[in-house]
Amino acid sequence: MATFLKNITLISQSAALYRDDRLKKAEISGYQARYILSVFNNEGVSQEKLARIMLVNKSNVARQVSALEAAGYLLRRQSEDDRRVMCVYTTEKGKKIVPLIREVNAAWRGLICEGLSEEDKEELNRLLQLLVDNAQRHLEREVYDKGR
């Protein structure tokens, strides 16, 4: 199992390097691209919910959203329902870069899936989704809901 987890980490790190290289003209990192896509797909999401979607710490969300807001890709506004909650939106600049991010992600998927049949890809996706579901369930129970 250690090799399995190491391989997942290596794929993730390789993907980040690939996205970093392909997105440097847009002056964003591959990591920041994930934030832009996540907000684009969940317009008006709270920073807390964004942390849960992305499986990262709330402090990471605050830091990255702040940087992307300064760069003009994202915008934060107070929730109309709860003034303590900050909601995040994609700006026009952010929306314009989404097709490039998706193109880069699709190219990466194509590269790493070379030699896999459609059935292999479906099975791999099914198994990885199980792992993600397990990770999310654990984090909800053990991290996010702890102390509430």
PDB file of C-alpha atoms in Angstrom:
ATOM      1  CA  MET A   1       0.000   0.000   0.000  1.00  0.00           C
ATOM      2  CA  ALA A   2       2.906   2.397   0.649  1.00  0.00           C
ATOM      3  CA  THR A   3       3.902   2.208  -3.019  1.00  0.00           C
ATOM      4  CA  PHE A   4       0.308   2.871  -4.035  1.00  0.00           C
ATOM      5  CA  LEU A   5       0.104   6.054  -1.956  1.00  0.00           C
ATOM      6  CA  LYS A   6       3.552   7.128  -3.127  1.00  0.00           C
ATOM      7  CA  ASN A   7       2.392   6.740  -6.736  1.00  0.00           C
ATOM      8  CA  ILE A   8      -0.702   8.861  -6.127  1.00  0.00           C
ATOM      9  CA  THR A   9       1.520  11.560  -4.627  1.00  0.00           C
ATOM     10  CA  LEU A  10       3.934  11.395  -7.564  1.00  0.00           C
ATOM     11  CA  ILE A  11       1.082  11.718 -10.066  1.00  0.00           C
ATOM     12  CA  SER A  12      -0.293  14.693  -8.151  1.00  0.00           C
ATOM     13  CA  GLN A  13       3.092  16.408  -7.986  1.00  0.00           C
ATOM     14  CA  SER A  14       3.717  15.735 -11.676  1.00  0.00           C
ATOM     15  CA  ALA A  15       0.319  17.196 -12.536  1.00  0.00           C
ATOM     16  CA  ALA A  16       1.107  20.338 -10.549  1.00  0.00           C
ATOM     17  CA  LEU A  17       4.413  20.794 -12.374  1.00  0.00           C
ATOM     18  CA  TYR A  18       2.730  20.244 -15.745  1.00  0.00           C
ATOM     19  CA  ARG A  19      -0.036  22.760 -14.967  1.00  0.00           C
ATOM     20  CA  ASP A  20       2.482  25.257 -13.574  1.00  0.00           C
ATOM     21  CA  ASP A  21       4.427  25.102 -16.837  1.00  0.00           C
ATOM     22  CA  ARG A  22       1.350  25.425 -19.057  1.00  0.00           C
ATOM     23  CA  LEU A  23      -0.268  28.214 -17.020  1.00  0.00           C
ATOM     24  CA  LYS A  24       2.745  30.435 -16.341  1.00  0.00           C
ATOM     25  CA  LYS A  25       1.736  32.845 -19.150  1.00  0.00           C
ATOM     26  CA  ALA A  26      -1.521  33.442 -17.263  1.00  0.00           C
ATOM     27  CA  GLU A  27       0.588  34.093 -14.149  1.00  0.00           C
ATOM     28  CA  ILE A  28      -1.176  31.485 -12.044  1.00  0.00           C
ATOM     29  CA  SER A  29       0.041  28.217 -10.624  1.00  0.00           C
ATOM     30  CA  GLY A  30      -1.549  24.851 -11.215  1.00  0.00           C
ATOM     31  CA  TYR A  31      -2.619  24.906  -7.588  1.00  0.00           C
ATOM     32  CA  GLN A  32      -4.345  28.258  -8.049  1.00  0.00           C
ATOM     33  CA  ALA A  33      -6.055  26.924 -11.171  1.00  0.00           C
ATOM     34  CA  ARG A  34      -7.834  24.373  -8.953  1.00  0.00           C
ATOM     35  CA  TYR A  35      -9.259  27.227  -6.890  1.00  0.00           C
ATOM     36  CA  ILE A  36     -10.483  29.104  -9.945  1.00  0.00           C
ATOM     37  CA  LEU A  37     -12.218  25.991 -11.309  1.00  0.00           C
ATOM     38  CA  SER A  38     -13.720  25.094  -7.951  1.00  0.00           C
ATOM     39  CA  VAL A  39     -15.169  28.575  -7.500  1.00  0.00           C
ATOM     40  CA  PHE A  40     -16.334  28.711 -11.131  1.00  0.00           C
ATOM     41  CA  ASN A  41     -18.189  25.423 -10.603  1.00  0.00           C
ATOM     42  CA  ASN A  42     -19.643  26.634  -7.257  1.00  0.00           C
ATOM     43  CA  GLU A  43     -20.250  30.376  -7.696  1.00  0.00           C
ATOM     44  CA  GLY A  44     -20.930  32.113  -4.398  1.00  0.00           C
ATOM     45  CA  VAL A  45     -19.411  29.306  -2.359  1.00  0.00           C
ATOM     46  CA  SER A  46     -18.339  30.170   1.173  1.00  0.00           C
ATOM     47  CA  GLN A  47     -14.657  29.929   1.979  1.00  0.00           C
ATOM     48  CA  GLU A  48     -15.429  27.196   4.525  1.00  0.00           C
ATOM     49  CA  LYS A  49     -17.348  25.131   1.962  1.00  0.00           C
ATOM     50  CA  LEU A  50     -14.544  25.694  -0.568  1.00  0.00           C
ATOM     51  CA  ALA A  51     -12.080  24.211   1.934  1.00  0.00           C
ATOM     52  CA  ARG A  52     -14.280  21.115   2.192  1.00  0.00           C
ATOM     53  CA  ILE A  53     -14.691  20.807  -1.573  1.00  0.00           C
ATOM     54  CA  MET A  54     -10.947  21.060  -2.142  1.00  0.00           C
ATOM     55  CA  LEU A  55      -9.948  19.074   0.958  1.00  0.00           C
ATOM     56  CA  VAL A  56      -7.639  21.807   2.251  1.00  0.00           C
ATOM     57  CA  ASN A  57      -7.359  23.901   5.418  1.00  0.00           C
ATOM     58  CA  LYS A  58      -9.453  27.042   5.740  1.00  0.00           C
ATOM     59  CA  SER A  59      -6.258  29.063   6.141  1.00  0.00           C
ATOM     60  CA  ASN A  60      -5.043  27.808   2.741  1.00  0.00           C
ATOM     61  CA  VAL A  61      -8.324  28.903   1.176  1.00  0.00           C
ATOM     62  CA  ALA A  62      -8.087  32.367   2.719  1.00  0.00           C
ATOM     63  CA  ARG A  63      -4.499  32.790   1.526  1.00  0.00           C
ATOM     64  CA  GLN A  64      -5.073  31.523  -2.025  1.00  0.00           C
ATOM     65  CA  VAL A  65      -8.371  33.347  -2.501  1.00  0.00           C
ATOM     66  CA  SER A  66      -6.724  36.549  -1.298  1.00  0.00           C
ATOM     67  CA  ALA A  67      -3.891  36.152  -3.836  1.00  0.00           C
ATOM     68  CA  LEU A  68      -6.321  35.327  -6.651  1.00  0.00           C
ATOM     69  CA  GLU A  69      -8.491  38.266  -5.663  1.00  0.00           C
ATOM     70  CA  ALA A  70      -5.454  40.578  -5.828  1.00  0.00           C
ATOM     71  CA  ALA A  71      -4.674  39.161  -9.296  1.00  0.00           C
ATOM     72  CA  GLY A  72      -8.240  39.834 -10.420  1.00  0.00           C
ATOM     73  CA  TYR A  73      -9.423  36.225 -10.875  1.00  0.00           C
ATOM     74  CA  LEU A  74     -11.726  35.920  -7.860  1.00  0.00           C
ATOM     75  CA  LEU A  75     -13.890  38.242  -5.783  1.00  0.00           C
ATOM     76  CA  ARG A  76     -15.023  37.899  -2.156  1.00  0.00           C
ATOM     77  CA  ARG A  77     -18.253  39.332  -0.807  1.00  0.00           C
ATOM     78  CA  GLN A  78     -20.010  39.048   2.504  1.00  0.00           C
ATOM     79  CA  SER A  79     -22.961  36.681   2.450  1.00  0.00           C
ATOM     80  CA  GLU A  80     -26.299  38.446   2.451  1.00  0.00           C
ATOM     81  CA  ASP A  81     -27.641  35.763   4.803  1.00  0.00           C
ATOM     82  CA  ASP A  82     -24.766  35.812   7.305  1.00  0.00           C
ATOM     83  CA  ARG A  83     -22.364  38.762   7.426  1.00  0.00           C
ATOM     84  CA  ARG A  84     -19.704  36.581   9.083  1.00  0.00           C
ATOM     85  CA  VAL A  85     -19.469  34.395   5.963  1.00  0.00           C
ATOM     86  CA  MET A  86     -17.350  35.360   2.961  1.00  0.00           C
ATOM     87  CA  CYS A  87     -18.588  34.050  -0.390  1.00  0.00           C
ATOM     88  CA  VAL A  88     -16.295  33.688  -3.389  1.00  0.00           C
ATOM     89  CA  TYR A  89     -17.104  34.449  -7.023  1.00  0.00           C
ATOM     90  CA  THR A  90     -15.231  34.221 -10.315  1.00  0.00           C
ATOM     91  CA  THR A  91     -14.535  37.568 -11.990  1.00  0.00           C
ATOM     92  CA  GLU A  92     -14.726  38.080 -15.758  1.00  0.00           C
ATOM     93  CA  LYS A  93     -10.942  37.634 -15.876  1.00  0.00           C
ATOM     94  CA  GLY A  94     -11.335  34.363 -13.976  1.00  0.00           C
ATOM     95  CA  LYS A  95     -14.094  33.148 -16.282  1.00  0.00           C
ATOM     96  CA  LYS A  96     -11.945  33.887 -19.345  1.00  0.00           C
ATOM     97  CA  ILE A  97      -9.136  31.632 -18.095  1.00  0.00           C
ATOM     98  CA  VAL A  98     -11.381  28.638 -17.318  1.00  0.00           C
ATOM     99  CA  PRO A  99     -11.228  27.226 -20.897  1.00  0.00           C
ATOM    100  CA  LEU A 100      -7.412  27.305 -20.779  1.00  0.00           C
ATOM    101  CA  ILE A 101      -7.360  25.549 -17.406  1.00  0.00           C
ATOM    102  CA  ARG A 102      -9.737  22.883 -18.701  1.00  0.00           C
ATOM    103  CA  GLU A 103      -7.618  22.438 -21.834  1.00  0.00           C
ATOM    104  CA  VAL A 104      -4.464  21.979 -19.748  1.00  0.00           C
ATOM    105  CA  ASN A 105      -6.230  19.482 -17.467  1.00  0.00           C
ATOM    106  CA  ALA A 106      -7.572  17.516 -20.443  1.00  0.00           C
ATOM    107  CA  ALA A 107      -4.115  17.395 -22.030  1.00  0.00           C
ATOM    108  CA  TRP A 108      -2.644  16.078 -18.770  1.00  0.00           C
ATOM    109  CA  ARG A 109      -5.345  13.413 -18.483  1.00  0.00           C
ATOM    110  CA  GLY A 110      -4.583  12.357 -22.040  1.00  0.00           C
ATOM    111  CA  LEU A 111      -0.881  12.048 -21.302  1.00  0.00           C
ATOM    112  CA  ILE A 112      -1.206  10.006 -18.126  1.00  0.00           C
ATOM    113  CA  CYS A 113      -3.909   7.752 -19.550  1.00  0.00           C
ATOM    114  CA  GLU A 114      -1.916   6.714 -22.599  1.00  0.00           C
ATOM    115  CA  GLY A 115      -2.267   2.981 -23.131  1.00  0.00           C
ATOM    116  CA  LEU A 116      -5.430   2.634 -21.036  1.00  0.00           C
ATOM    117  CA  SER A 117      -8.616   1.372 -22.634  1.00  0.00           C
ATOM    118  CA  GLU A 118     -11.917   3.154 -22.006  1.00  0.00           C
ATOM    119  CA  GLU A 119     -12.853   0.303 -19.659  1.00  0.00           C
ATOM    120  CA  ASP A 120      -9.564   0.750 -17.779  1.00  0.00           C
ATOM    121  CA  LYS A 121     -10.235   4.477 -17.409  1.00  0.00           C
ATOM    122  CA  GLU A 122     -13.754   3.882 -16.141  1.00  0.00           C
ATOM    123  CA  GLU A 123     -12.581   1.305 -13.607  1.00  0.00           C
ATOM    124  CA  LEU A 124      -9.715   3.507 -12.450  1.00  0.00           C
ATOM    125  CA  ASN A 125     -12.088   6.449 -12.052  1.00  0.00           C
ATOM    126  CA  ARG A 126     -14.551   4.291 -10.119  1.00  0.00           C
ATOM    127  CA  LEU A 127     -11.863   3.081  -7.722  1.00  0.00           C
ATOM    128  CA  LEU A 128     -10.343   6.515  -7.226  1.00  0.00           C
ATOM    129  CA  GLN A 129     -13.801   7.960  -6.530  1.00  0.00           C
ATOM    130  CA  LEU A 130     -14.197   5.390  -3.753  1.00  0.00           C
ATOM    131  CA  LEU A 131     -10.941   6.602  -2.223  1.00  0.00           C
ATOM    132  CA  VAL A 132     -12.042  10.245  -2.493  1.00  0.00           C
ATOM    133  CA  ASP A 133     -15.395   9.416  -0.896  1.00  0.00           C
ATOM    134  CA  ASN A 134     -13.620   7.634   1.958  1.00  0.00           C
ATOM    135  CA  ALA A 135     -11.245  10.573   2.440  1.00  0.00           C
ATOM    136  CA  GLN A 136     -14.102  13.087   2.474  1.00  0.00           C
ATOM    137  CA  ARG A 137     -16.164  11.020   4.887  1.00  0.00           C
ATOM    138  CA  HIS A 138     -13.190  10.679   7.246  1.00  0.00           C
ATOM    139  CA  LEU A 139     -12.388  14.384   7.107  1.00  0.00           C
ATOM    140  CA  GLU A 140     -16.012  15.357   7.724  1.00  0.00           C
ATOM    141  CA  ARG A 141     -16.154  13.128  10.777  1.00  0.00           C
ATOM    142  CA  GLU A 142     -12.652  13.552  12.179  1.00  0.00           C
ATOM    143  CA  VAL A 143     -11.510  17.018  11.124  1.00  0.00           C
ATOM    144  CA  TYR A 144     -14.251  19.389  10.013  1.00  0.00           C
ATOM    145  CA  ASP A 145     -16.896  18.408  12.546  1.00  0.00           C
ATOM    146  CA  LYS A 146     -14.439  17.988  15.437  1.00  0.00           C
ATOM    147  CA  GLY A 147     -15.157  20.380  18.248  1.00  0.00           C
ATOM    148  CA  ARG A 148     -18.610  21.372  17.039  1.00  0.00           C
TER     149      ARG A 148
END
